[in-house]
Structures are given as C-alpha cells and as structure tokens.
mmCIF file of C-alpha atoms in Angstrom:
data_model
loop_
_atom_site.group_PDB
_atom_site.id
_atom_site.type_symbol
_atom_site.label_atom_id
_atom_site.label_comp_id
_atom_site.label_asym_id
_atom_site.label_seq_id
_atom_site.Cartn_x
_atom_site.Cartn_y
_atom_site.Cartn_z
ATOM 1 C CA MET A 802 68.184 46.688 -23.658
ATOM 2 C CA SER A 803 71.393 44.751 -24.187
ATOM 3 C CA VAL A 804 73.016 44.568 -27.623
ATOM 4 C CA VAL A 805 72.066 40.875 -27.830
ATOM 5 C CA ALA A 806 68.427 41.536 -26.869
ATOM 6 C CA GLU A 807 68.249 44.423 -29.355
ATOM 7 C CA ALA A 808 69.546 42.253 -32.167
ATOM 8 C CA ALA A 809 67.039 39.519 -31.253
ATOM 9 C CA SER A 810 64.231 42.054 -31.230
ATOM 10 C CA ALA A 811 65.277 43.431 -34.635
ATOM 11 C CA ARG A 812 65.343 39.892 -36.024
ATOM 12 C CA GLU A 813 61.846 39.283 -34.625
ATOM 13 C CA ALA A 814 60.536 42.472 -36.227
ATOM 14 C CA GLU A 815 62.105 41.459 -39.517
ATOM 15 C CA GLN A 816 60.511 38.018 -39.342
ATOM 16 C CA ARG A 817 57.089 39.553 -38.653
ATOM 17 C CA CYS A 818 57.544 41.869 -41.637
ATOM 18 C CA ARG A 819 58.479 38.980 -43.923
ATOM 19 C CA ILE A 820 55.423 36.984 -42.802
ATOM 20 C CA VAL A 821 53.092 39.940 -43.392
ATOM 21 C CA ALA A 822 54.603 40.738 -46.811
ATOM 22 C CA THR A 823 54.374 37.095 -47.883
ATOM 23 C CA ALA A 824 50.806 36.770 -46.613
ATOM 24 C CA GLU A 825 49.839 39.888 -48.584
ATOM 25 C CA ARG A 826 51.397 38.487 -51.766
ATOM 26 C CA LEU A 827 49.600 35.141 -51.304
ATOM 27 C CA PHE A 828 46.274 36.892 -50.621
ATOM 28 C CA ARG A 829 46.677 38.532 -54.042
ATOM 29 C CA GLU A 830 47.790 35.335 -55.774
ATOM 30 C CA ILE A 831 45.694 32.618 -54.134
ATOM 31 C CA GLY A 832 42.981 34.675 -52.456
ATOM 32 C CA PHE A 833 42.384 35.894 -48.967
ATOM 33 C CA GLN A 834 40.096 33.059 -47.863
ATOM 34 C CA LYS A 835 42.108 30.256 -49.494
ATOM 35 C CA THR A 836 45.540 31.168 -48.149
ATOM 36 C CA THR A 837 46.466 29.008 -45.154
ATOM 37 C CA VAL A 838 49.176 29.438 -42.534
ATOM 38 C CA ALA A 839 50.817 26.371 -44.096
ATOM 39 C CA ASP A 840 50.926 28.200 -47.477
ATOM 40 C CA ILE A 841 52.578 31.206 -45.860
ATOM 41 C CA ALA A 842 55.098 29.041 -44.002
ATOM 42 C CA ARG A 843 55.934 27.075 -47.163
ATOM 43 C CA ALA A 844 56.527 30.251 -49.181
ATOM 44 C CA LEU A 845 58.921 31.447 -46.461
ATOM 45 C CA ARG A 846 60.580 28.021 -46.098
ATOM 46 C CA MET A 847 59.746 27.899 -42.430
ATOM 47 C CA SER A 848 57.543 25.597 -40.375
ATOM 48 C CA PRO A 849 53.942 26.580 -39.568
ATOM 49 C CA ALA A 850 54.960 26.333 -35.894
ATOM 50 C CA ASN A 851 57.520 29.075 -36.520
ATOM 51 C CA VAL A 852 54.840 31.321 -38.089
ATOM 52 C CA TYR A 853 52.675 30.681 -35.024
ATOM 53 C CA ARG A 854 55.543 31.930 -32.827
ATOM 54 C CA PHE A 855 54.870 35.392 -34.293
ATOM 55 C CA PHE A 856 51.128 35.281 -34.910
ATOM 56 C CA GLY A 857 48.750 33.385 -32.654
ATOM 57 C CA SER A 858 46.256 32.626 -35.412
ATOM 58 C CA LYS A 859 45.514 33.131 -39.089
ATOM 59 C CA SER A 860 43.231 36.008 -38.193
ATOM 60 C CA GLU A 861 46.121 37.809 -36.464
ATOM 61 C CA ILE A 862 47.966 37.661 -39.787
ATOM 62 C CA HIS A 863 44.887 39.068 -41.536
ATOM 63 C CA VAL A 864 44.816 41.964 -39.110
ATOM 64 C CA ALA A 865 48.538 42.621 -39.600
ATOM 65 C CA VAL A 866 48.190 42.643 -43.411
ATOM 66 C CA ALA A 867 45.191 44.979 -43.296
ATOM 67 C CA ARG A 868 46.947 47.257 -40.801
ATOM 68 C CA GLN A 869 49.997 47.370 -43.070
ATOM 69 C CA LEU A 870 47.891 48.317 -46.128
ATOM 70 C CA MET A 871 45.971 50.989 -44.230
ATOM 71 C CA GLY A 872 49.157 52.234 -42.568
ATOM 72 C CA GLU A 873 50.685 52.922 -45.980
ATOM 73 C CA VAL A 874 47.629 54.984 -46.966
ATOM 74 C CA GLU A 875 47.794 56.910 -43.664
ATOM 75 C CA ALA A 876 51.523 57.550 -44.087
ATOM 76 C CA ALA A 877 50.976 58.907 -47.604
ATOM 77 C CA ALA A 878 48.206 61.193 -46.329
ATOM 78 C CA GLN A 879 50.473 62.475 -43.543
ATOM 79 C CA ARG A 880 53.302 63.170 -45.993
ATOM 80 C CA ILE A 881 50.968 65.208 -48.206
ATOM 81 C CA ALA A 882 49.500 67.111 -45.250
ATOM 82 C CA ALA A 883 52.984 68.018 -43.978
ATOM 83 C CA GLY A 884 54.178 68.988 -47.467
ATOM 84 C CA PRO A 885 54.079 72.242 -49.434
ATOM 85 C CA GLY A 886 51.031 73.983 -50.934
ATOM 86 C CA THR A 887 47.900 75.692 -49.725
ATOM 87 C CA ALA A 888 45.477 73.754 -47.531
ATOM 88 C CA SER A 889 43.144 73.386 -50.533
ATOM 89 C CA GLU A 890 45.918 72.027 -52.720
ATOM 90 C CA ARG A 891 47.035 69.561 -50.071
ATOM 91 C CA LEU A 892 43.465 68.445 -49.388
ATOM 92 C CA ARG A 893 42.952 67.814 -53.090
ATOM 93 C CA ALA A 894 46.235 65.908 -53.327
ATOM 94 C CA LEU A 895 45.327 63.853 -50.257
ATOM 95 C CA VAL A 896 41.939 62.824 -51.659
ATOM 96 C CA ARG A 897 43.446 61.956 -55.054
ATOM 97 C CA CYS A 898 46.163 59.880 -53.420
ATOM 98 C CA ASN A 899 43.719 58.133 -51.096
ATOM 99 C CA GLU A 900 41.384 57.237 -53.953
ATOM 100 C CA ALA A 901 44.224 55.984 -56.159
ATOM 101 C CA MET A 902 45.800 53.909 -53.388
ATOM 102 C CA ASN A 903 42.482 52.343 -52.404
ATOM 103 C CA ALA A 904 41.628 51.587 -56.038
ATOM 104 C CA ASP A 905 45.021 49.986 -56.512
ATOM 105 C CA ARG A 906 44.853 47.981 -53.283
ATOM 106 C CA TYR A 907 41.275 46.823 -53.106
ATOM 107 C CA LEU A 908 39.629 47.236 -56.504
ATOM 108 C CA ALA A 909 42.192 46.389 -59.172
ATOM 109 C CA ASP A 910 42.629 43.077 -57.411
ATOM 110 C CA ARG A 911 39.329 41.266 -56.877
ATOM 111 C CA LYS A 912 41.094 38.784 -54.611
ATOM 112 C CA MET A 913 42.100 41.596 -52.255
ATOM 113 C CA HIS A 914 38.545 42.855 -52.246
ATOM 114 C CA GLU A 915 37.625 39.626 -50.400
ATOM 115 C CA MET A 916 39.632 40.896 -47.462
ATOM 116 C CA VAL A 917 37.812 44.235 -47.514
ATOM 117 C CA GLU A 918 34.468 42.430 -47.518
ATOM 118 C CA ALA A 919 35.507 40.309 -44.546
ATOM 119 C CA ALA A 920 36.848 43.324 -42.649
ATOM 120 C CA LEU A 921 33.579 45.205 -43.194
ATOM 121 C CA ASP A 922 31.254 42.268 -42.548
ATOM 122 C CA GLU A 923 33.139 41.253 -39.391
ATOM 123 C CA HIS A 924 33.631 44.852 -38.186
ATOM 124 C CA TRP A 925 37.400 44.678 -37.766
ATOM 125 C CA PRO A 926 38.208 47.403 -35.208
ATOM 126 C CA MET A 927 41.085 48.687 -37.330
ATOM 127 C CA ILE A 928 38.587 50.185 -39.772
ATOM 128 C CA ASP A 929 37.441 52.662 -37.139
ATOM 129 C CA GLU A 930 41.044 53.384 -36.206
ATOM 130 C CA HIS A 931 41.853 54.030 -39.865
ATOM 131 C CA ILE A 932 38.915 56.432 -40.253
ATOM 132 C CA ASP A 933 40.013 58.252 -37.087
ATOM 133 C CA ARG A 934 43.585 58.561 -38.365
ATOM 134 C CA VAL A 935 42.504 59.947 -41.728
ATOM 135 C CA ASP A 936 40.077 62.282 -39.899
ATOM 136 C CA ALA A 937 43.040 63.544 -37.863
ATOM 137 C CA VAL A 938 45.098 64.317 -40.990
ATOM 138 C CA VAL A 939 42.156 66.092 -42.641
ATOM 139 C CA GLN A 940 41.592 68.015 -39.406
ATOM 140 C CA PHE A 941 45.212 69.173 -39.443
ATOM 141 C CA LEU A 942 44.740 70.445 -43.014
ATOM 142 C CA VAL A 943 41.420 72.135 -42.284
ATOM 143 C CA ALA A 944 42.858 73.819 -39.181
ATOM 144 C CA SER A 945 45.818 75.092 -41.159
ATOM 145 C CA GLY A 946 43.431 76.490 -43.806
ATOM 146 C CA MET A 947 41.348 78.175 -41.101
ATOM 147 C CA GLU A 948 44.473 79.744 -39.593
ATOM 148 C CA SER A 949 45.765 81.035 -42.936
ATOM 149 C CA GLY A 950 42.355 82.565 -43.709
ATOM 150 C CA GLU A 951 41.867 80.228 -46.670
ATOM 151 C CA PHE A 952 38.796 78.680 -45.002
ATOM 152 C CA ALA A 953 36.172 80.352 -42.817
ATOM 153 C CA LYS A 954 36.807 80.047 -39.091
ATOM 154 C CA GLY A 955 35.013 77.187 -37.350
ATOM 155 C CA ASP A 956 35.463 73.853 -35.611
ATOM 156 C CA PRO A 957 38.195 72.029 -37.561
ATOM 157 C CA GLU A 958 37.349 68.653 -35.995
ATOM 158 C CA LEU A 959 33.749 68.775 -37.152
ATOM 159 C CA ALA A 960 34.684 70.271 -40.528
ATOM 160 C CA ALA A 961 37.158 67.438 -41.118
ATOM 161 C CA LYS A 962 34.505 64.825 -40.348
ATOM 162 C CA LEU A 963 32.104 66.548 -42.733
ATOM 163 C CA VAL A 964 34.673 66.576 -45.539
ATOM 164 C CA HIS A 965 35.663 62.966 -44.928
ATOM 165 C CA THR A 966 32.019 61.830 -44.801
ATOM 166 C CA ALA A 967 31.083 63.809 -47.925
ATOM 167 C CA LEU A 968 33.937 62.012 -49.686
ATOM 168 C CA ILE A 969 33.074 58.530 -48.384
ATOM 169 C CA ARG A 970 32.024 57.331 -51.846
ATOM 170 C CA PHE A 971 35.658 57.852 -52.943
ATOM 171 C CA CYS A 972 37.300 56.341 -49.828
ATOM 172 C CA HIS A 973 35.161 53.354 -48.902
ATOM 173 C CA PRO A 974 36.246 50.357 -51.003
ATOM 174 C CA ARG A 975 32.793 48.763 -51.123
ATOM 175 C CA LEU A 976 31.164 52.015 -52.235
ATOM 176 C CA MET A 977 33.894 52.530 -54.825
ATOM 177 C CA VAL A 978 32.843 49.198 -56.343
ATOM 178 C CA GLU A 979 29.102 49.850 -55.966
ATOM 179 C CA CYS A 980 29.308 53.315 -57.537
ATOM 180 C CA ALA A 981 31.825 52.428 -60.257
ATOM 181 C CA ASP A 982 29.165 52.769 -62.981
ATOM 182 C CA ARG A 983 28.155 56.280 -61.855
ATOM 183 C CA PRO A 984 30.613 58.648 -63.492
ATOM 184 C CA GLU A 985 29.346 61.740 -61.666
ATOM 185 C CA PRO A 986 30.103 63.298 -59.333
ATOM 186 C CA THR A 987 33.829 62.736 -59.731
ATOM 187 C CA SER A 988 36.069 63.046 -56.700
ATOM 188 C CA GLU A 989 37.438 66.313 -58.183
ATOM 189 C CA GLN A 990 33.920 67.751 -58.319
ATOM 190 C CA MET A 991 33.261 66.646 -54.755
ATOM 191 C CA ILE A 992 36.504 68.238 -53.541
ATOM 192 C CA ASP A 993 35.454 71.515 -55.217
ATOM 193 C CA PHE A 994 32.090 71.253 -53.458
ATOM 194 C CA CYS A 995 33.734 70.645 -50.068
ATOM 195 C CA LEU A 996 36.212 73.488 -50.601
ATOM 196 C CA ALA A 997 33.304 75.840 -51.411
ATOM 197 C CA ALA A 998 31.656 74.890 -48.105
ATOM 198 C CA LEU A 999 34.935 75.275 -46.182
ATOM 199 C CA ARG A 1000 35.602 78.710 -47.691
ATOM 200 C CA ALA A 1001 32.063 79.907 -47.020
ATOM 201 C CA GLY A 1002 31.822 78.412 -43.560
ATOM 202 C CA VAL A 1003 28.647 76.987 -42.104
ATOM 203 C CA SER A 1004 25.984 79.413 -40.907
ATOM 204 C CA ARG A 1005 22.388 78.457 -40.442
ATOM 205 C CA MET B 1483 -11.359 49.185 -72.548
ATOM 206 C CA SER B 1484 -14.770 47.672 -71.832
ATOM 207 C CA VAL B 1485 -16.365 47.977 -68.385
ATOM 208 C CA VAL B 1486 -15.861 44.254 -67.867
ATOM 209 C CA ALA B 1487 -12.189 44.400 -68.873
ATOM 210 C CA GLU B 1488 -11.654 47.441 -66.673
ATOM 211 C CA ALA B 1489 -13.164 45.696 -63.673
ATOM 212 C CA ALA B 1490 -11.005 42.633 -64.323
ATOM 213 C CA SER B 1491 -7.923 44.812 -64.602
ATOM 214 C CA ALA B 1492 -8.741 46.609 -61.325
ATOM 215 C CA ARG B 1493 -9.208 43.230 -59.596
ATOM 216 C CA GLU B 1494 -5.851 42.086 -60.973
ATOM 217 C CA ALA B 1495 -4.150 45.229 -59.657
ATOM 218 C CA GLU B 1496 -5.770 44.704 -56.278
ATOM 219 C CA GLN B 1497 -4.606 41.093 -56.139
ATOM 220 C CA ARG B 1498 -1.052 42.146 -56.984
ATOM 221 C CA CYS B 1499 -1.203 44.756 -54.217
ATOM 222 C CA ARG B 1500 -2.419 42.230 -51.685
ATOM 223 C CA ILE B 1501 0.346 39.783 -52.614
ATOM 224 C CA VAL B 1502 3.011 42.486 -52.290
ATOM 225 C CA ALA B 1503 1.642 43.761 -48.957
ATOM 226 C CA THR B 1504 1.449 40.215 -47.563
ATOM 227 C CA ALA B 1505 4.936 39.361 -48.786
ATOM 228 C CA GLU B 1506 6.303 42.500 -47.110
ATOM 229 C CA ARG B 1507 4.611 41.577 -43.828
ATOM 230 C CA LEU B 1508 6.001 38.031 -43.972
ATOM 231 C CA PHE B 1509 9.502 39.304 -44.801
ATOM 232 C CA ARG B 1510 9.320 41.284 -41.543
ATOM 233 C CA GLU B 1511 7.854 38.401 -39.538
ATOM 234 C CA ILE B 1512 9.610 35.325 -40.912
ATOM 235 C CA GLY B 1513 12.516 36.896 -42.756
ATOM 236 C CA PHE B 1514 13.236 37.712 -46.345
ATOM 237 C CA GLN B 1515 15.164 34.541 -47.191
ATOM 238 C CA LYS B 1516 12.856 32.162 -45.310
ATOM 239 C CA THR B 1517 9.537 33.343 -46.737
ATOM 240 C CA THR B 1518 8.336 31.043 -49.535
ATOM 241 C CA VAL B 1519 5.680 31.559 -52.198
ATOM 242 C CA ALA B 1520 3.685 28.856 -50.358
ATOM 243 C CA ASP B 1521 3.825 30.986 -47.162
ATOM 244 C CA ILE B 1522 2.528 34.011 -49.043
ATOM 245 C CA ALA B 1523 -0.238 31.997 -50.701
ATOM 246 C CA ARG B 1524 -1.281 30.431 -47.380
ATOM 247 C CA ALA B 1525 -1.475 33.822 -45.643
ATOM 248 C CA LEU B 1526 -3.733 35.033 -48.468
ATOM 249 C CA ARG B 1527 -5.775 31.813 -48.532
ATOM 250 C CA MET B 1528 -5.002 31.262 -52.162
ATOM 251 C CA SER B 1529 -3.091 28.561 -54.009
ATOM 252 C CA PRO B 1530 0.585 29.020 -54.902
ATOM 253 C CA ALA B 1531 -0.501 28.573 -58.535
ATOM 254 C CA ASN B 1532 -2.710 31.641 -58.171
ATOM 255 C CA VAL B 1533 0.238 33.683 -56.795
ATOM 256 C CA TYR B 1534 2.271 32.528 -59.801
ATOM 257 C CA ARG B 1535 -0.435 33.916 -62.117
ATOM 258 C CA PHE B 1536 0.658 37.376 -60.934
ATOM 259 C CA PHE B 1537 4.360 36.884 -60.309
ATOM 260 C CA GLY B 1538 6.459 34.522 -62.389
ATOM 261 C CA SER B 1539 8.889 33.734 -59.573
ATOM 262 C CA LYS B 1540 9.728 34.462 -55.954
ATOM 263 C CA SER B 1541 12.327 36.964 -57.100
ATOM 264 C CA GLU B 1542 9.639 38.924 -58.992
ATOM 265 C CA ILE B 1543 7.828 39.289 -55.665
ATOM 266 C CA HIS B 1544 11.074 40.477 -54.049
ATOM 267 C CA VAL B 1545 11.460 43.113 -56.719
ATOM 268 C CA ALA B 1546 7.844 44.248 -56.300
ATOM 269 C CA VAL B 1547 8.233 44.578 -52.516
ATOM 270 C CA ALA B 1548 11.479 46.523 -52.828
ATOM 271 C CA ARG B 1549 9.980 48.767 -55.525
ATOM 272 C CA GLN B 1550 6.980 49.431 -53.279
ATOM 273 C CA LEU B 1551 9.201 50.392 -50.330
ATOM 274 C CA MET B 1552 11.408 52.632 -52.445
ATOM 275 C CA GLY B 1553 8.378 54.091 -54.219
ATOM 276 C CA GLU B 1554 6.974 55.260 -50.892
ATOM 277 C CA VAL B 1555 10.243 57.026 -50.078
ATOM 278 C CA GLU B 1556 10.294 58.651 -53.535
ATOM 279 C CA ALA B 1557 6.669 59.762 -53.193
ATOM 280 C CA ALA B 1558 7.383 61.353 -49.803
ATOM 281 C CA ALA B 1559 10.383 63.171 -51.267
ATOM 282 C CA GLN B 1560 8.286 64.458 -54.165
ATOM 283 C CA ARG B 1561 5.561 65.698 -51.818
ATOM 284 C CA ILE B 1562 8.119 67.640 -49.771
ATOM 285 C CA ALA B 1563 9.787 69.077 -52.876
ATOM 286 C CA ALA B 1564 6.431 70.278 -54.236
ATOM 287 C CA GLY B 1565 5.367 71.679 -50.850
ATOM 288 C CA PRO B 1566 5.868 75.062 -49.176
ATOM 289 C CA GLY B 1567 9.094 76.557 -47.816
ATOM 290 C CA THR B 1568 12.404 77.788 -49.172
ATOM 291 C CA ALA B 1569 14.562 75.407 -51.170
ATOM 292 C CA SER B 1570 16.862 75.042 -48.130
ATOM 293 C CA GLU B 1571 13.976 74.200 -45.841
ATOM 294 C CA ARG B 1572 12.548 71.659 -48.265
ATOM 295 C CA LEU B 1573 15.961 70.090 -48.841
ATOM 296 C CA ARG B 1574 16.419 69.729 -45.100
ATOM 297 C CA ALA B 1575 12.938 68.241 -44.702
ATOM 298 C CA LEU B 1576 13.587 65.833 -47.572
ATOM 299 C CA VAL B 1577 16.827 64.539 -46.073
ATOM 300 C CA ARG B 1578 15.252 64.159 -42.626
ATOM 301 C CA CYS B 1579 12.304 62.278 -44.079
ATOM 302 C CA ASN B 1580 14.502 60.059 -46.228
ATOM 303 C CA GLU B 1581 16.738 59.150 -43.288
ATOM 304 C CA ALA B 1582 13.793 58.442 -40.988
ATOM 305 C CA MET B 1583 11.963 56.318 -43.572
ATOM 306 C CA ASN B 1584 15.080 54.307 -44.396
ATOM 307 C CA ALA B 1585 15.863 53.782 -40.710
ATOM 308 C CA ASP B 1586 12.309 52.633 -40.110
ATOM 309 C CA ARG B 1587 12.209 50.343 -43.142
ATOM 310 C CA TYR B 1588 15.622 48.752 -43.210
ATOM 311 C CA LEU B 1589 17.339 49.275 -39.856
ATOM 312 C CA ALA B 1590 14.713 48.978 -37.127
ATOM 313 C CA ASP B 1591 13.890 45.610 -38.597
ATOM 314 C CA ARG B 1592 16.960 43.389 -38.948
ATOM 315 C CA LYS B 1593 14.907 40.922 -40.988
ATOM 316 C CA MET B 1594 14.196 43.604 -43.599
ATOM 317 C CA HIS B 1595 17.878 44.448 -43.697
ATOM 318 C CA GLU B 1596 18.406 40.975 -45.246
ATOM 319 C CA MET B 1597 16.542 42.200 -48.297
ATOM 320 C CA VAL B 1598 18.738 45.288 -48.538
ATOM 321 C CA GLU B 1599 21.852 43.127 -48.356
ATOM 322 C CA ALA B 1600 20.548 40.876 -51.134
ATOM 323 C CA ALA B 1601 19.553 43.861 -53.286
ATOM 324 C CA LEU B 1602 23.031 45.377 -52.902
ATOM 325 C CA ASP B 1603 24.994 42.137 -53.285
ATOM 326 C CA GLU B 1604 22.981 41.086 -56.336
ATOM 327 C CA HIS B 1605 22.917 44.592 -57.851
ATOM 328 C CA TRP B 1606 19.146 44.811 -58.277
ATOM 329 C CA PRO B 1607 18.642 47.366 -61.076
ATOM 330 C CA MET B 1608 15.944 49.171 -59.073
ATOM 331 C CA ILE B 1609 18.638 50.581 -56.772
ATOM 332 C CA ASP B 1610 20.045 52.663 -59.617
ATOM 333 C CA GLU B 1611 16.532 53.705 -60.620
ATOM 334 C CA HIS B 1612 15.830 54.764 -57.046
ATOM 335 C CA ILE B 1613 19.033 56.835 -56.853
ATOM 336 C CA ASP B 1614 18.137 58.479 -60.183
ATOM 337 C CA ARG B 1615 14.632 59.323 -58.947
ATOM 338 C CA VAL B 1616 15.893 60.862 -55.708
ATOM 339 C CA ASP B 1617 18.561 62.725 -57.733
ATOM 340 C CA ALA B 1618 15.745 64.140 -59.884
ATOM 341 C CA VAL B 1619 13.816 65.425 -56.846
ATOM 342 C CA VAL B 1620 16.947 66.982 -55.354
ATOM 343 C CA GLN B 1621 17.730 68.531 -58.745
ATOM 344 C CA PHE B 1622 14.256 70.103 -58.827
ATOM 345 C CA LEU B 1623 14.903 71.615 -55.370
ATOM 346 C CA VAL B 1624 18.391 72.844 -56.231
ATOM 347 C CA ALA B 1625 17.135 74.397 -59.483
ATOM 348 C CA SER B 1626 14.348 76.198 -57.627
ATOM 349 C CA GLY B 1627 16.904 77.528 -55.105
ATOM 350 C CA MET B 1628 19.148 78.703 -57.942
ATOM 351 C CA GLU B 1629 16.233 80.494 -59.598
ATOM 352 C CA SER B 1630 15.124 82.202 -56.381
ATOM 353 C CA GLY B 1631 18.679 83.401 -55.725
ATOM 354 C CA GLU B 1632 18.913 81.291 -52.582
ATOM 355 C CA PHE B 1633 21.769 79.267 -54.099
ATOM 356 C CA ALA B 1634 24.550 80.426 -56.399
ATOM 357 C CA LYS B 1635 23.871 79.849 -60.093
ATOM 358 C CA GLY B 1636 25.313 76.660 -61.552
ATOM 359 C CA ASP B 1637 24.476 73.268 -63.002
ATOM 360 C CA PRO B 1638 21.559 71.941 -60.907
ATOM 361 C CA GLU B 1639 21.991 68.365 -62.150
ATOM 362 C CA LEU B 1640 25.592 68.170 -61.010
ATOM 363 C CA ALA B 1641 24.858 70.068 -57.778
ATOM 364 C CA ALA B 1642 22.066 67.594 -56.950
ATOM 365 C CA LYS B 1643 24.399 64.637 -57.481
ATOM 366 C CA LEU B 1644 26.998 66.285 -55.245
ATOM 367 C CA VAL B 1645 24.458 66.864 -52.465
ATOM 368 C CA HIS B 1646 23.058 63.343 -52.761
ATOM 369 C CA THR B 1647 26.548 61.783 -52.770
ATOM 370 C CA ALA B 1648 27.718 63.921 -49.828
ATOM 371 C CA LEU B 1649 24.691 62.616 -47.928
ATOM 372 C CA ILE B 1650 25.129 58.969 -48.917
ATOM 373 C CA ARG B 1651 26.054 57.963 -45.353
ATOM 374 C CA PHE B 1652 22.503 59.009 -44.325
ATOM 375 C CA CYS B 1653 20.676 57.427 -47.305
ATOM 376 C CA HIS B 1654 22.458 54.133 -47.948
ATOM 377 C CA PRO B 1655 21.038 51.490 -45.593
ATOM 378 C CA ARG B 1656 24.280 49.522 -45.319
ATOM 379 C CA LEU B 1657 26.285 52.651 -44.485
ATOM 380 C CA MET B 1658 23.650 53.705 -41.970
ATOM 381 C CA VAL B 1659 24.316 50.429 -40.148
ATOM 382 C CA GLU B 1660 28.101 50.596 -40.572
ATOM 383 C CA CYS B 1661 28.312 54.187 -39.306
ATOM 384 C CA ALA B 1662 25.725 53.855 -36.542
ATOM 385 C CA ASP B 1663 28.422 54.122 -33.846
ATOM 386 C CA ARG B 1664 29.823 57.374 -35.271
ATOM 387 C CA PRO B 1665 27.650 60.161 -33.858
ATOM 388 C CA GLU B 1666 29.277 62.895 -35.945
ATOM 389 C CA PRO B 1667 28.692 64.321 -38.412
ATOM 390 C CA THR B 1668 24.921 64.234 -37.992
ATOM 391 C CA SER B 1669 22.713 64.546 -41.049
ATOM 392 C CA GLU B 1670 21.747 68.050 -39.860
ATOM 393 C CA GLN B 1671 25.409 69.082 -39.835
ATOM 394 C CA MET B 1672 25.915 67.594 -43.287
ATOM 395 C CA ILE B 1673 22.884 69.437 -44.647
ATOM 396 C CA ASP B 1674 24.311 72.707 -43.260
ATOM 397 C CA PHE B 1675 27.599 71.897 -44.971
ATOM 398 C CA CYS B 1676 25.887 71.192 -48.315
ATOM 399 C CA LEU B 1677 23.759 74.331 -48.043
ATOM 400 C CA ALA B 1678 26.922 76.383 -47.427
ATOM 401 C CA ALA B 1679 28.430 74.960 -50.624
ATOM 402 C CA LEU B 1680 25.212 75.554 -52.602
ATOM 403 C CA ARG B 1681 24.958 79.166 -51.397
ATOM 404 C CA ALA B 1682 28.606 79.885 -52.150
ATOM 405 C CA GLY B 1683 28.668 78.066 -55.459
ATOM 406 C CA VAL B 1684 31.657 76.172 -56.781
ATOM 407 C CA SER B 1685 34.554 78.187 -58.164
ATOM 408 C CA ARG B 1686 38.031 76.807 -58.536
#
C-alpha cells in the first residue's frame, strides 16, 4: 500500500471509530431505538450522507456498536487468561470481570438494555460469535488447568462449554435482569461449584 | 360443610377445571393473545358472564392456565423424587422429565410460547413460585444423596440452587429456544458435571 493510501485508510478507520463511539454515547443518552443516523451525524458535525459512506444502514451501526462492546469484554477475558495465577484464579477473575462488565454495560443503563433485547429478539449473529470467543478463552484456561494437574484430565472443549453454560445466569444480560431478585447462588458460589467439578472430573 | 354445600363446591371446582382446560386448548389452537373470554365461553357453551363468575378477568384465566401447566411439571418432579433409585439417578430422571415436559409444552407449540414470553416480560409472580418449588424438590434429592453418602456433605439448599441454576439453559423456555442451535453441552453432560461437583463437594 502506498503512503497516501495508508494514510487514507487510517483516516477511514478513525472516522468509523468516531461514528461508533458517538452512536454508543447517543444510545445511552437518547436510547437505542430513538437515535437516528441524523442524530449521529449532527453530533459529529458531518452530513448523514458522510455517515452512510462508512455504514450502509442504521442497523450496520448497531452491529458495530454491539461488536465494539462485546469485543471489549472478550479482550478483557483474554488479558486475564494470559495473565498470572493458577487456572482456578484466572477463571474466577474472568467470571468476575465478565459479570461486572456486562452489568455496567447492559444493566446499569436501561437504555442500553434496549439494544440487548433487540439483539436477542432479532438473533444478531454476533451473539453466537461472542459466545464462541468466550468459550475459546475458557477452554484455554481449562486446558492449562488440566495440563498443570489442577483439574482432572478430560476434554477441555466440552468442559469449557459446561462451565460457560453453568454460569449463563451471570453472563446473559437478560437473565441477569430476570434473576436480579434471587440473591443465591452468587457467581462466586457457582464458580466454586464449577471448580469442584473440574477438579473431580466427570465420570459416570 | 353440608352435603349440599359440598356438592356445590365440587361443581364449582369442576367448572373452573373445564374453563382452564378449554382455555389451554384454545391458546394452542388460536393463540394466547388472540383467545378471548367470549371464545372460551362459546367453546364451553356457556355465557361470558358465567365464565366471569369463576374468573374476574382474562388475565386470571391466563394465570390459572400457567399455574396448571407448571403444576403438572412440579407434580412429575415430586413423583420422581419420591420414587426409587439413587439420588443421582432420580436427579437425572427429574432433569430429563423437566426438559421433555417444557419442550412439549412451550417449544413444540409456538403459540404456547407466546404465553411464556408474556409471563417472562410481565414478571408473573408464579414463575418465582415455580422456581422455588422445583428448588425444593431438588433440595430434597440433594439432601437424600448427602445422607446416603452419595454426595459430599454440605448445605443442601445452596447445592440445590447451584444445580438448578447450572441447568437453567435446559429449564428456562426462552433459553431453550435461544440455545436450540447449540448442541453442546447436552443436558446429560451438564447433569454429569453437576453430579461430579456434588460428589466432590465444594472446598475453596
């Protein structure tokens, strides 16, 4: 790529980032459903036509905002998994971080929860991708615990899916809202339960 | 109670039963939202006013139908818990039965799923009651496994909530739909995982 083309491409990426960041802020302030492309353009002092140069439709902006939010959660999980500590400690830290980030993103802000509802009701494909990415990080942790002898030997892919599914009440934004009035089990108790199963290993 | 009053009370109970059974059938045939009190009355060859003698409003009929459906699931769970077999075997049978009954009631029939959506979106209090009742049956099973030495000693109430929450993806009708395309983990695999944790016991 030429220097000129590279600079143009960097500018494009920057513009996309600004649009996504502004859309996210407006979703929080005005609401996900109410925010229009015109609102986003106005906040950025650009024309709607310019926004449409980067995103073909409002729903493409939705997808980009959701991907950004989920990407941050995935990045945090990856940092924890690659960090120091035993597999159990990192798994606990990952679940705590995931729960806190989801609560902050989707629950604290009722307006943002609208986006979660739409994503779930309309089956946005990125939800499955997000689950797969978190599965992969958990699998990495479980495999490392199996190698170190911390967990019983077994199939790390399946074990990761079991842990992730057992913890769904603390990951899934709609369930977090639905179960908010049920104090037990806490996520800490559920992590202990999962760790007990991982240490013991599954034998029928 | 006099013989006359008893007979009148039995007739009243029978009428209520017939209304609930007819409403359930119409929810499946016409749909939960579309079925009116007039439809229910017509199917029973009675006047709407007569239906209103038993149920103050359409939403009281909704509640009665949902309670009936959930009551059947609870009764099946109780029968299994009180039946023969080890605690592990009964727990497995209970989860299988619960999943099959929920799939049959709320998933096979998209029209019935409308009622589930309404119950969840409107936070019908019977959902919490249902969860508490299933928790109680699971607690009975876990306690009997702890007594027999099949499971590690511990707090059966908390352990039951952990098992029930770990299995939520196989109990919660909306999650059953959402996760239908994810073949793993299966409920059998999740039961194995929970049994491993129960046998090992939780120690930090």
